[in-house]
XYZ file of C-alpha atoms in Angstrom:
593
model
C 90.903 89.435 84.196
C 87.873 91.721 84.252
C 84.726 89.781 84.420
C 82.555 92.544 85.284
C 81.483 96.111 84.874
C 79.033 98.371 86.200
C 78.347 102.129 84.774
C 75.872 105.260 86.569
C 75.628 108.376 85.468
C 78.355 108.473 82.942
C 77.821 110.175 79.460
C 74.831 109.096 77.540
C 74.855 105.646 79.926
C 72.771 105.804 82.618
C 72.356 102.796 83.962
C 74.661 99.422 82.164
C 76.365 96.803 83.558
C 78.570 94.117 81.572
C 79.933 90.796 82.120
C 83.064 90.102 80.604
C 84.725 86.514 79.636
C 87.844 85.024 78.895
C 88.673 85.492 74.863
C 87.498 88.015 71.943
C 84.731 90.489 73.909
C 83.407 92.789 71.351
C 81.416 95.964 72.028
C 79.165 97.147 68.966
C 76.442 100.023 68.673
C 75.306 103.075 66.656
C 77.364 105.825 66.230
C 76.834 107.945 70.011
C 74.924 104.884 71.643
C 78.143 105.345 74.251
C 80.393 102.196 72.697
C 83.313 105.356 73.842
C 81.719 105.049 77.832
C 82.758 101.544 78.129
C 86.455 102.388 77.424
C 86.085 106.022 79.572
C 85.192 103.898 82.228
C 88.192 101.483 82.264
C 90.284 104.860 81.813
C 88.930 105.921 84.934
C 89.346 102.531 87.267
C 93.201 103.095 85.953
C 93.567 105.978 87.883
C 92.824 108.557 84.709
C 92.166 111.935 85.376
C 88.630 112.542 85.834
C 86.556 115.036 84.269
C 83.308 116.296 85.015
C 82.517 116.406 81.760
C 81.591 113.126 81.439
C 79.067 112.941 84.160
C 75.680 112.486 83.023
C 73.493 115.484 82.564
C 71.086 115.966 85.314
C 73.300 113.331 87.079
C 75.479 114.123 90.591
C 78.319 112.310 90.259
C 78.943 109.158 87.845
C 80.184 105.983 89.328
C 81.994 103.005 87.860
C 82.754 99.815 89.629
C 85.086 97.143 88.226
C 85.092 93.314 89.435
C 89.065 91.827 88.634
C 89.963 88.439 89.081
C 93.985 87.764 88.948
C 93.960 84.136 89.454
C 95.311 83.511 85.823
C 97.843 86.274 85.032
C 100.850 85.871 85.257
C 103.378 85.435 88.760
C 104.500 89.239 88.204
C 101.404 90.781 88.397
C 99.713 88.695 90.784
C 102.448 89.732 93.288
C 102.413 93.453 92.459
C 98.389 93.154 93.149
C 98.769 91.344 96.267
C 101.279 94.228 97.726
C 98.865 96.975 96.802
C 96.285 94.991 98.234
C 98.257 94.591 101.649
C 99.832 98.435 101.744
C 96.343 99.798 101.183
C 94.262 96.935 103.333
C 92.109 96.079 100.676
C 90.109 92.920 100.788
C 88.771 90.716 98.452
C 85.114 89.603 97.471
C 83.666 86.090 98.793
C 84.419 84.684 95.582
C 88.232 86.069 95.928
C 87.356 88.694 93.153
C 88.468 92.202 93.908
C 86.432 95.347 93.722
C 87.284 98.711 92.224
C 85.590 101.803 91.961
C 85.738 105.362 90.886
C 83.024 107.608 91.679
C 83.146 111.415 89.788
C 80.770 114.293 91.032
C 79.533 116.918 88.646
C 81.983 119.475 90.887
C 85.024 117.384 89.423
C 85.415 115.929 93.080
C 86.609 112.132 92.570
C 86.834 109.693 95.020
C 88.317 105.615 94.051
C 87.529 102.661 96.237
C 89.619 99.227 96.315
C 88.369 96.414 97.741
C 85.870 98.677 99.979
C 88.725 100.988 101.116
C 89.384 104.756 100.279
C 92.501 105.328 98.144
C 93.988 107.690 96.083
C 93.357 107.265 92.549
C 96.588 106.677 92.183
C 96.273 103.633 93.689
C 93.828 102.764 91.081
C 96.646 102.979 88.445
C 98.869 100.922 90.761
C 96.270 97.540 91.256
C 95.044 97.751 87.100
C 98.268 98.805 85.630
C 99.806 94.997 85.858
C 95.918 93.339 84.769
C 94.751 96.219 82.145
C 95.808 97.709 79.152
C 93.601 100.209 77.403
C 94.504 101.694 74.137
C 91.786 104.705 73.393
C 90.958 106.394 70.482
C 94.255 108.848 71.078
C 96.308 106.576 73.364
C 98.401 105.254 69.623
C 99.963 109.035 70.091
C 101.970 107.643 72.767
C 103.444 104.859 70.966
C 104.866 108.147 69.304
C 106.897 108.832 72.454
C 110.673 107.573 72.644
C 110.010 106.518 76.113
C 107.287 104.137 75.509
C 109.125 102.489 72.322
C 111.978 101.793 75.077
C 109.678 100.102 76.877
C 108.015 98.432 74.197
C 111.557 97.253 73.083
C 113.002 96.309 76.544
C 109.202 94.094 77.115
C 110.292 92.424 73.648
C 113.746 91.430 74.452
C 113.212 91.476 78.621
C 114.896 87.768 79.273
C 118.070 89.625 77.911
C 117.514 93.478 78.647
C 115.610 93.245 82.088
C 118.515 91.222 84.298
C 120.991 93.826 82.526
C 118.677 96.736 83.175
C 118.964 96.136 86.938
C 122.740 95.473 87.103
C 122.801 98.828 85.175
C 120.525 100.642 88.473
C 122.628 99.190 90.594
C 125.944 100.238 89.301
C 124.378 103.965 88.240
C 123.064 104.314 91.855
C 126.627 103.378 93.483
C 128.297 106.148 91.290
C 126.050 108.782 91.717
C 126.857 108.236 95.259
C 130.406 108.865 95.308
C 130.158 111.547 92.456
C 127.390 113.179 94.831
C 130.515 112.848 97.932
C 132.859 113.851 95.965
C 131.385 116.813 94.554
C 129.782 118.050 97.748
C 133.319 117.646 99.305
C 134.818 119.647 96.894
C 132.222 122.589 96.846
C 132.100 122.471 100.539
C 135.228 121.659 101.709
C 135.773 124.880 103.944
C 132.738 124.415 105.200
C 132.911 120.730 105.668
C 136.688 121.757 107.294
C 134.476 123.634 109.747
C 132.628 120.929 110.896
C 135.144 118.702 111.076
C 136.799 121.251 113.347
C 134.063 121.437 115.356
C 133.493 118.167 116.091
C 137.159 116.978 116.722
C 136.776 119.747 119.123
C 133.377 118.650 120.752
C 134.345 115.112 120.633
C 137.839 115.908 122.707
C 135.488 117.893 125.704
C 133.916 114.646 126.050
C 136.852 112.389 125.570
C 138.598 114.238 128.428
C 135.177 113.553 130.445
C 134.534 110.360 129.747
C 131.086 109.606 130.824
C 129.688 106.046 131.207
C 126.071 104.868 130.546
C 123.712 106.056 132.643
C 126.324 107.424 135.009
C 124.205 110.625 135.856
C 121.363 108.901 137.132
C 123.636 106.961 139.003
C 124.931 110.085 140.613
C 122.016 111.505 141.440
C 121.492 108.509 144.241
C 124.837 108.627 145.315
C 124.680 112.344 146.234
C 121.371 112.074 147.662
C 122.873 109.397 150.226
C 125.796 111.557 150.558
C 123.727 114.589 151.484
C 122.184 112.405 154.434
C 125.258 110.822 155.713
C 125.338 111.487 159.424
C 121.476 110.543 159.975
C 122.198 106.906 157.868
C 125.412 106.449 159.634
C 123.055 107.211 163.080
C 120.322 105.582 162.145
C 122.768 102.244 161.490
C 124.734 102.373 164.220
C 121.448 102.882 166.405
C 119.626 100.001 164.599
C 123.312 97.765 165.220
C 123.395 98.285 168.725
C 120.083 97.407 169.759
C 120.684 93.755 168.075
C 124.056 93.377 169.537
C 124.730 95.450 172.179
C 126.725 99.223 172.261
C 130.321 98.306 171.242
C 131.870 101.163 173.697
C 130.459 100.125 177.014
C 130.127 96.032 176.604
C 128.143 94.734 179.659
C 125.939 97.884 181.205
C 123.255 97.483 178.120
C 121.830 94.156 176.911
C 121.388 93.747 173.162
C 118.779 91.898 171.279
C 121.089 89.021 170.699
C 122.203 88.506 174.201
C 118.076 88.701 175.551
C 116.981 86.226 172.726
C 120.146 83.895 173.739
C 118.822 84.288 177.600
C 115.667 83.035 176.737
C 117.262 80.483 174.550
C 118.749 79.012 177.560
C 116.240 79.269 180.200
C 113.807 77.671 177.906
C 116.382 74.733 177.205
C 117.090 74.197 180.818
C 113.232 73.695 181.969
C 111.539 70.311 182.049
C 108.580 71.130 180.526
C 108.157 69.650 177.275
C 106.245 72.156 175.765
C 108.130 75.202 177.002
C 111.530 73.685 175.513
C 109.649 73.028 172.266
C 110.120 76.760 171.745
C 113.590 76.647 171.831
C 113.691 76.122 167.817
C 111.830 79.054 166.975
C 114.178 80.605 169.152
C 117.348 79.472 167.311
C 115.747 80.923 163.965
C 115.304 84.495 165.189
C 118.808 84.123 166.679
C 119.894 83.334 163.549
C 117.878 86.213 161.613
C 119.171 89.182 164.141
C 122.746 87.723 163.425
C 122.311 87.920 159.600
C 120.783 91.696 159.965
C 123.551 92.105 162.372
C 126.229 91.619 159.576
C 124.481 93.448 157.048
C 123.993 96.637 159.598
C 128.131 96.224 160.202
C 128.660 95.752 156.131
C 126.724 98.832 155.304
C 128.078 100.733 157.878
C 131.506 100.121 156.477
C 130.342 101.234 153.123
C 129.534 104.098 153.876
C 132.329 106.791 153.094
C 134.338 108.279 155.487
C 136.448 110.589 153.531
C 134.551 113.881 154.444
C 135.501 115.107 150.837
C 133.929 112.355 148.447
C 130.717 114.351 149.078
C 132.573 117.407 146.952
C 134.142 114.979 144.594
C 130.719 113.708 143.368
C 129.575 116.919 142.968
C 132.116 118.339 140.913
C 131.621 115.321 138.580
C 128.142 115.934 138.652
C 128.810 119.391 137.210
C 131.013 118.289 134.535
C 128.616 115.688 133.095
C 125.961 118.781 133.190
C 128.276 120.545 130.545
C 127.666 117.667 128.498
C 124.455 117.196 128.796
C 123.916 121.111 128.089
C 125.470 121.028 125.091
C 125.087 117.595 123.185
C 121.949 115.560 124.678
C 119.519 115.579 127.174
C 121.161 112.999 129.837
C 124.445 111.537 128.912
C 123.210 108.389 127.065
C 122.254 110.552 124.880
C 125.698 112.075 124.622
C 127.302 109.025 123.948
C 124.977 108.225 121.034
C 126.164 111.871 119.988
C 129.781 111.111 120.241
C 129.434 107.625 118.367
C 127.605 110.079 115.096
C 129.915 112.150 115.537
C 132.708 110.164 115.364
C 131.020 108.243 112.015
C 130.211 112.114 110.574
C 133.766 112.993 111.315
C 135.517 109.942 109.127
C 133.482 110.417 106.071
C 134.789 114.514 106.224
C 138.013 114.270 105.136
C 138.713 116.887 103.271
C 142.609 116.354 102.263
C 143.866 116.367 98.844
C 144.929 112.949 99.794
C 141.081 111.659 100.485
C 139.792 113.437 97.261
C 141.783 111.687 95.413
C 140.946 108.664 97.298
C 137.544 109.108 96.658
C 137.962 110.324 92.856
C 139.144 107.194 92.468
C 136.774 105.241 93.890
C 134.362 107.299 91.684
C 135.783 106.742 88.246
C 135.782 102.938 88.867
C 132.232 102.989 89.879
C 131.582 104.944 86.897
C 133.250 101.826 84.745
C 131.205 99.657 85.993
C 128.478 101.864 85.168
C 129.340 101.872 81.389
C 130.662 98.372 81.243
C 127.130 97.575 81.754
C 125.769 99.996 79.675
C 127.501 98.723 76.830
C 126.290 95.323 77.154
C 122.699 96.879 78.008
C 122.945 99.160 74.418
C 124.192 95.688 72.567
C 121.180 93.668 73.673
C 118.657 96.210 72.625
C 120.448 96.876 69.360
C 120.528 92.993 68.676
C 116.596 93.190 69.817
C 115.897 95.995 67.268
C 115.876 94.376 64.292
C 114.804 90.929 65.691
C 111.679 93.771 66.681
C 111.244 95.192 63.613
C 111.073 92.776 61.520
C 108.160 91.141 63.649
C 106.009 93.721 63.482
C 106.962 94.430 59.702
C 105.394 91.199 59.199
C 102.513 91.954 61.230
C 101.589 94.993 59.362
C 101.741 92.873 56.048
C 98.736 91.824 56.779
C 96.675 94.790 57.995
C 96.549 96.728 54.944
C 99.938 97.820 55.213
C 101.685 94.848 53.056
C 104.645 97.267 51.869
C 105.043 98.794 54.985
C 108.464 98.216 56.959
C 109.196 99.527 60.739
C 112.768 100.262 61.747
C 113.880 100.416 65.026
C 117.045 102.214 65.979
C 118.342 102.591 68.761
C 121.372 105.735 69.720
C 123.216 107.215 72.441
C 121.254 109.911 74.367
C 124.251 113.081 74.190
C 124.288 114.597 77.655
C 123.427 118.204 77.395
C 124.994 121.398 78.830
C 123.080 121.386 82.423
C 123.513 117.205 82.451
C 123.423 116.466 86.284
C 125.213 113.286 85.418
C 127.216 112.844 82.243
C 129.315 110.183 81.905
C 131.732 109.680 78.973
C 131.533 106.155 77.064
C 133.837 105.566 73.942
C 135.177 109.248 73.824
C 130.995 110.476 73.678
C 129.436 112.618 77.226
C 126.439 110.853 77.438
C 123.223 111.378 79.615
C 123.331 108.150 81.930
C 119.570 108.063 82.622
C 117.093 105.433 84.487
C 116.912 103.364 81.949
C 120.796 103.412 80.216
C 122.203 105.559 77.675
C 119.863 104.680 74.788
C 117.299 106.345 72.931
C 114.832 104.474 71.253
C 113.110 105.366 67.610
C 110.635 103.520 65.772
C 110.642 104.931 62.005
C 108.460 103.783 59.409
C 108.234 103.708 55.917
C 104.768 103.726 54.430
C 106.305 101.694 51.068
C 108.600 100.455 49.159
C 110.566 103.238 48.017
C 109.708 105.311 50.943
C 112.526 106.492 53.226
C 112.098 105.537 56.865
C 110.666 108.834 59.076
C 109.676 108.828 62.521
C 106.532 107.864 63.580
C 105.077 111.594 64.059
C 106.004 112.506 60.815
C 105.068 109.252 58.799
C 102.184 107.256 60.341
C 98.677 108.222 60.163
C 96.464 107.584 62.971
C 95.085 104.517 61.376
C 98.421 103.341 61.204
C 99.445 104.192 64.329
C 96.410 102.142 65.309
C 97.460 99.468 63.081
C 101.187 99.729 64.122
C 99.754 99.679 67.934
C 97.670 96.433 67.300
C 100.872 94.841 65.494
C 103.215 95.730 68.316
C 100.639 94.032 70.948
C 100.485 91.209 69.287
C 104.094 90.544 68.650
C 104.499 91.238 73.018
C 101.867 89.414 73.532
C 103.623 85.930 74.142
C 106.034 87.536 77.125
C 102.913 88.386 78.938
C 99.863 86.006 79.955
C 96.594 87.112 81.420
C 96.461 90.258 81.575
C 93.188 92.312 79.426
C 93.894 94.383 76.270
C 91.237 96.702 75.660
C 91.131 98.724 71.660
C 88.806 101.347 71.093
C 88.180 101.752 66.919
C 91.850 100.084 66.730
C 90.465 99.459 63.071
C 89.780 103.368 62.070
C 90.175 103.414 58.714
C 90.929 100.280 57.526
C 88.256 97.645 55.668
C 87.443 94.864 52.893
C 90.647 92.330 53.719
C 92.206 94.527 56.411
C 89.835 94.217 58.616
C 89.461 90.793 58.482
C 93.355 90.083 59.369
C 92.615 92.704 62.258
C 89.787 90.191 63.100
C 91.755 87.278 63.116
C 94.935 88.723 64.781
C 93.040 90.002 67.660
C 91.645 86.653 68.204
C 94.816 85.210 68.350
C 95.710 87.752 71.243
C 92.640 86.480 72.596
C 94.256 83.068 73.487
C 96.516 84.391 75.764
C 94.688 87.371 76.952
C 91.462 88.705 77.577
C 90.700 91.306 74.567
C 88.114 93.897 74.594
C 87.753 95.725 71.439
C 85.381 98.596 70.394
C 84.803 98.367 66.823
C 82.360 99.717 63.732
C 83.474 97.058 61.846
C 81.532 93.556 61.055
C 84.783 91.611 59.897
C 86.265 92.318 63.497
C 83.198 91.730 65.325
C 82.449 88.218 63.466
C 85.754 86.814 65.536
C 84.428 87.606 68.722
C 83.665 85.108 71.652
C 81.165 87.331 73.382
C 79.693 90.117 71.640
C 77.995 92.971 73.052
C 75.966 95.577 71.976
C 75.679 99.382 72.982
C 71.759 100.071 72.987
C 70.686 103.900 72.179
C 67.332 104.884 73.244
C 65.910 108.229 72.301
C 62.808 109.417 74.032
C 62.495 112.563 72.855
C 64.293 114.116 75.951
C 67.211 112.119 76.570
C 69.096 109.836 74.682
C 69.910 106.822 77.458
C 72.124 103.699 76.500
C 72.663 99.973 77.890
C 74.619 97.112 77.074
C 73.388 93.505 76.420
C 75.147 90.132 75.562
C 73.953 88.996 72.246
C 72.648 85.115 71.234
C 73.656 83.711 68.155
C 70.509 85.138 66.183
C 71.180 88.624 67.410
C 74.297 88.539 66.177
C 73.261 87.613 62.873
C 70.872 90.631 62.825
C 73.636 93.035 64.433
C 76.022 91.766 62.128
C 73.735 92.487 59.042
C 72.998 96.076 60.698
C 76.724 96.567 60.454
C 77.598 95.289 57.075
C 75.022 97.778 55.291
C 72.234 98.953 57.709
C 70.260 95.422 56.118
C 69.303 93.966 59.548
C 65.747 93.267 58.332
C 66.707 91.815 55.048
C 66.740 88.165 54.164
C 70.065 88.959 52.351
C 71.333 90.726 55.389
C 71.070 88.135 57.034
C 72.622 85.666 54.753
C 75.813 88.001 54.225
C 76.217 88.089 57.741
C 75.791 84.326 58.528
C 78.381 83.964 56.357
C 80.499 86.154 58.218
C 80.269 84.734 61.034
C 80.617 80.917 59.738
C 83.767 81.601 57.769
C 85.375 83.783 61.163
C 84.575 80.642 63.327
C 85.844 78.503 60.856
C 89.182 80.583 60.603
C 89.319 80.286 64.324
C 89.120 76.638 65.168
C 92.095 76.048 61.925
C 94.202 78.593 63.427
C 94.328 77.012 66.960
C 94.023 73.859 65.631
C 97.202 74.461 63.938
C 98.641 76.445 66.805
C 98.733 79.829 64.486
């Protein structure tokens, strides 16, 4: 929900700020007070494109900052604001409220802030598109668009369209996959023949090789030691001897061994208690020469003695160099190479045998694809008319009691440069995004009128009107989220405006509704009414926007029926008004209409 707005520099507003509340908000004002700013500014915290234009003459930039609560909306939306929040770092206020802003300099430079971080605009579009809905004075031109009366028809019927909408993705996606394989093996295949070539042949050179992990590292140690043979060996045997004695000449040289077992001995053989007392310590460095002893005579014995394994390492050091050369920087690397090579090289078969494998395996992916199509085309045609005849009703009673909507919905026939056709009951059809279907809305203005597309048969008042019927017929599969109209009743007055009135309160139970209006019958439904101040001093014509008590209504109210805001009967007229609106009210929710 928006609960709060703040305005600089934009248009004729130079300073305003709103608070917004759960319900009917209405804005009201003279003709160029700036009613037009308020909606301009929502446009721009949804990530509109800005325009200098609309920055305040005299003024640097124009700023607007947005406070959004999503506590009540609905589970959807809350979660896709809490993953913008988290991808962009955004934080929330102290109160848990959340914080947008767009700023626009008079150089067209824009900047947007969420949550007191720098994003893109973008962004902007992401966080408000699941909590805001603005309909401007022009935005009715898009319900004119066959995309947006898909969507309008897949949001009516989405507990049946929406789980068959993403079986539909998923299938689509798996077939363009093969049919992408299949066709780039077929345009490529000599090409793809090539590489296959090339890597059978790379991955035989290292077959025949055969490295192991990390088995040139493990080289480079081995022929270090090699290298240095003679002066280990030397430095061993030298180190061996002195513990335990030269083995060639037994008796003329006394090793450390035979000295420490000397003293051993003499020490054992005095009388003197403390002298033998030593004879322990004496037994453990016996015992530590022995173990270094054995290790000195094991690593002595390791070490080769075959003159030519010196060669044989290096040789196998050059091999694994070719490798390394050619395929990866050290041969772990290589063998990651092989293993990608080895996956690359089983999905390149290019045999008439593994086309047709894969043809296959295309054209039943592509059955899937319309089997779910079909059942995707047959809920939205069943939703149609269900659709129509809704909002049919709903235009009965805003001026437009003879008026019917039709919605049809068609196959969308793949054209000549289709990336993707794919043919369902004997017809090529496009296979887009979103299925096979095009949707039309087509109205007819009366009775004996013949249904025409919406561009060719609806004024903009209707298209207003047609707008304001659609939202309220969607309204019930969304909760929470705000609806803002600007002038949604342009054109229309007397009894029309007061079923406008009363049907945007009714949205107002289950959303927050903003509405900019000229008209007295809409505004007298309102829960909060505000008012769009114009102040001319002869210079500069500056605007604000105040909440209005009961008595100001009154007099606003009058101002709006007639220009009679001073007028005892004014008054009266508009009293009325507003009595038989509130009346109207607590009946309808009383009796849940």
């Amino acid at each position: 929900m928006l609960t709060e707005i703040r305005i600089d520099g934009l248009g004729v507003i130079s300073t305003a700020t709103a608070q917004f509340h759960e319900g009917l908000t209405v804005l009201t004002g003279e003709t160029g007070a700036g009613k037009t700013m308020v909606v301009t500014s929502l446009h721009l915290l949804s990530g509109a494109r800005a325009d200098a234009g609309r920055v305040r003459l005299g003024a640097s930039r124009a700023v607007v900052e947005g406070r959004f609560t999503v506590d009540e909306v609905h589970d959807g939306a809350i979660g896709e604001v809490e993953e913008v929040l988290e991808s962009t770092g955004a934080e929330r206020d102290d109160d848990g409220s959340i914080i947008a802003v767009r700023t626009v300099g008079s150089d067209g430079r824009s900047r947007a802030h969420l949550g007191g971080r720098s994003v893109p605009a973008s962004v902007l579009s992401d966080f408000t598109g699941p909590l805001l809905t603005v309909h401007g004075q022009n935005d009715q031109l898009r319900l004119q668009r066959p995309d947006q009366q898909l969507h309008a028809l897949d949001q009516f019927a989405s507990d049946a369209v929406a789980p068959l909408l993403a079986k539909y993705q998923k299938a689509r996606k798996a077939w363009l996959d093969k049919r992408n394989q299949l066709l780039e093996r077929t345009a490529r295949s000599r090409e793809l023949a090539l590489e296959a070539d090339h890597l059978t042949q790379s991955l035989a050179e290292i077959d025949a090789i055969a490295p192991e992990p990390g088995e040139d590292e493990h080289l480079v140690g081995e022929v270090r030691r090699l290298s240095d043979l003679d002066s280990l060996r030397e430095a061993g045997s030298i180190a061996h001897d002195a513990l335990a004695g030269p083995a060639d000449s037994p008796g003329e040289a006394a090793g450390a061994l035979d000295l420490l077992g000397t003293a051993r001995a003499r020490i054992e053989s005095s009388d003197d208690p403390k002298l033998t007392a030593l004879a322990p310590r004496l037994g453990e460095a016996i015992s530590v020469v022995v173990d270094l002893t054995t290790e000195l005579s094991s690593y002595l014995s390791d070490l080769p003695s075959d003159p030519g394994a010196l060669e044989s390492m290096l040789t196998r050091q050059a091999e694994l160099k070719t490798l390394t050369r050619k395929y990866a920087p050290d041969i772990d690397g290589v063998i990651k190479w092989a293993d990608e090579a080895r996956t690359r090289l089983s999905s390149l078969d290019v045999s008439e045998e593994a086309l047709a494998a894969l043809a296959a395996d295309v054209e039943t992916a592509a059955e899937k694809v319309r089997e779910t199509a079909r059942k995707l085309t047959a809920a939205r045609g069943k939703a149609a008319g269900k659709l129509a005849s809704a909002v049919s009703t709903e235009l009965g009673g805003l001026a437009m009691g003879r008026a019917r909507l039709e919605v049809g919905v068609g196959p969308i026939l793949a054209g000549v440069q289709d990336s993707a056709p794919l043919v369902i009951d004997g017809q090529e059809l496009h296979a887009g995004s979103t299925g096979v279907d095009e949707v039309e809305f087509r109205l007819a203005a009366h009775s004996g009128a013949h249904p025409l597309p919406l561009s060719r048969s609806a004024s903009g008042g209707e298209l207003s009107r047609i707008m304001l019927a659609l939202e309220v017929v969607l309204a019930s599969s969304e909760h929470g989220t705000t609806m803002v109209f600007d002038e949604v009743d342009a054109g229309v007055g007397g009894r029309a405006a007061v079923e406008i009135g009363r049907r945007l309160a009714r949205l107002a139970r289950t959303h927050q509704v903003i509405v900019v209006t000229h008209l007295p019958q809409v505004a007298a439904f309102a829960d909060t009414h505000l008012v769009v101040d114009k102040l001319d001093d002869g210079q500069a014509v500056k605007s604000g926007v105040k909440a209005l008590t009961q008595d100001e209504r009154v007099v606003e109210l009058a101002r709006m029926l007639a220009g009679m805001g001073d007028t005892e009967t004014g008054r009266a007229h508009a009293w009325e008004l507003l009595t038989t609106a509130h009346s109207e009210k607590v009946g309808a929710a009383a009796s849940g209409e």
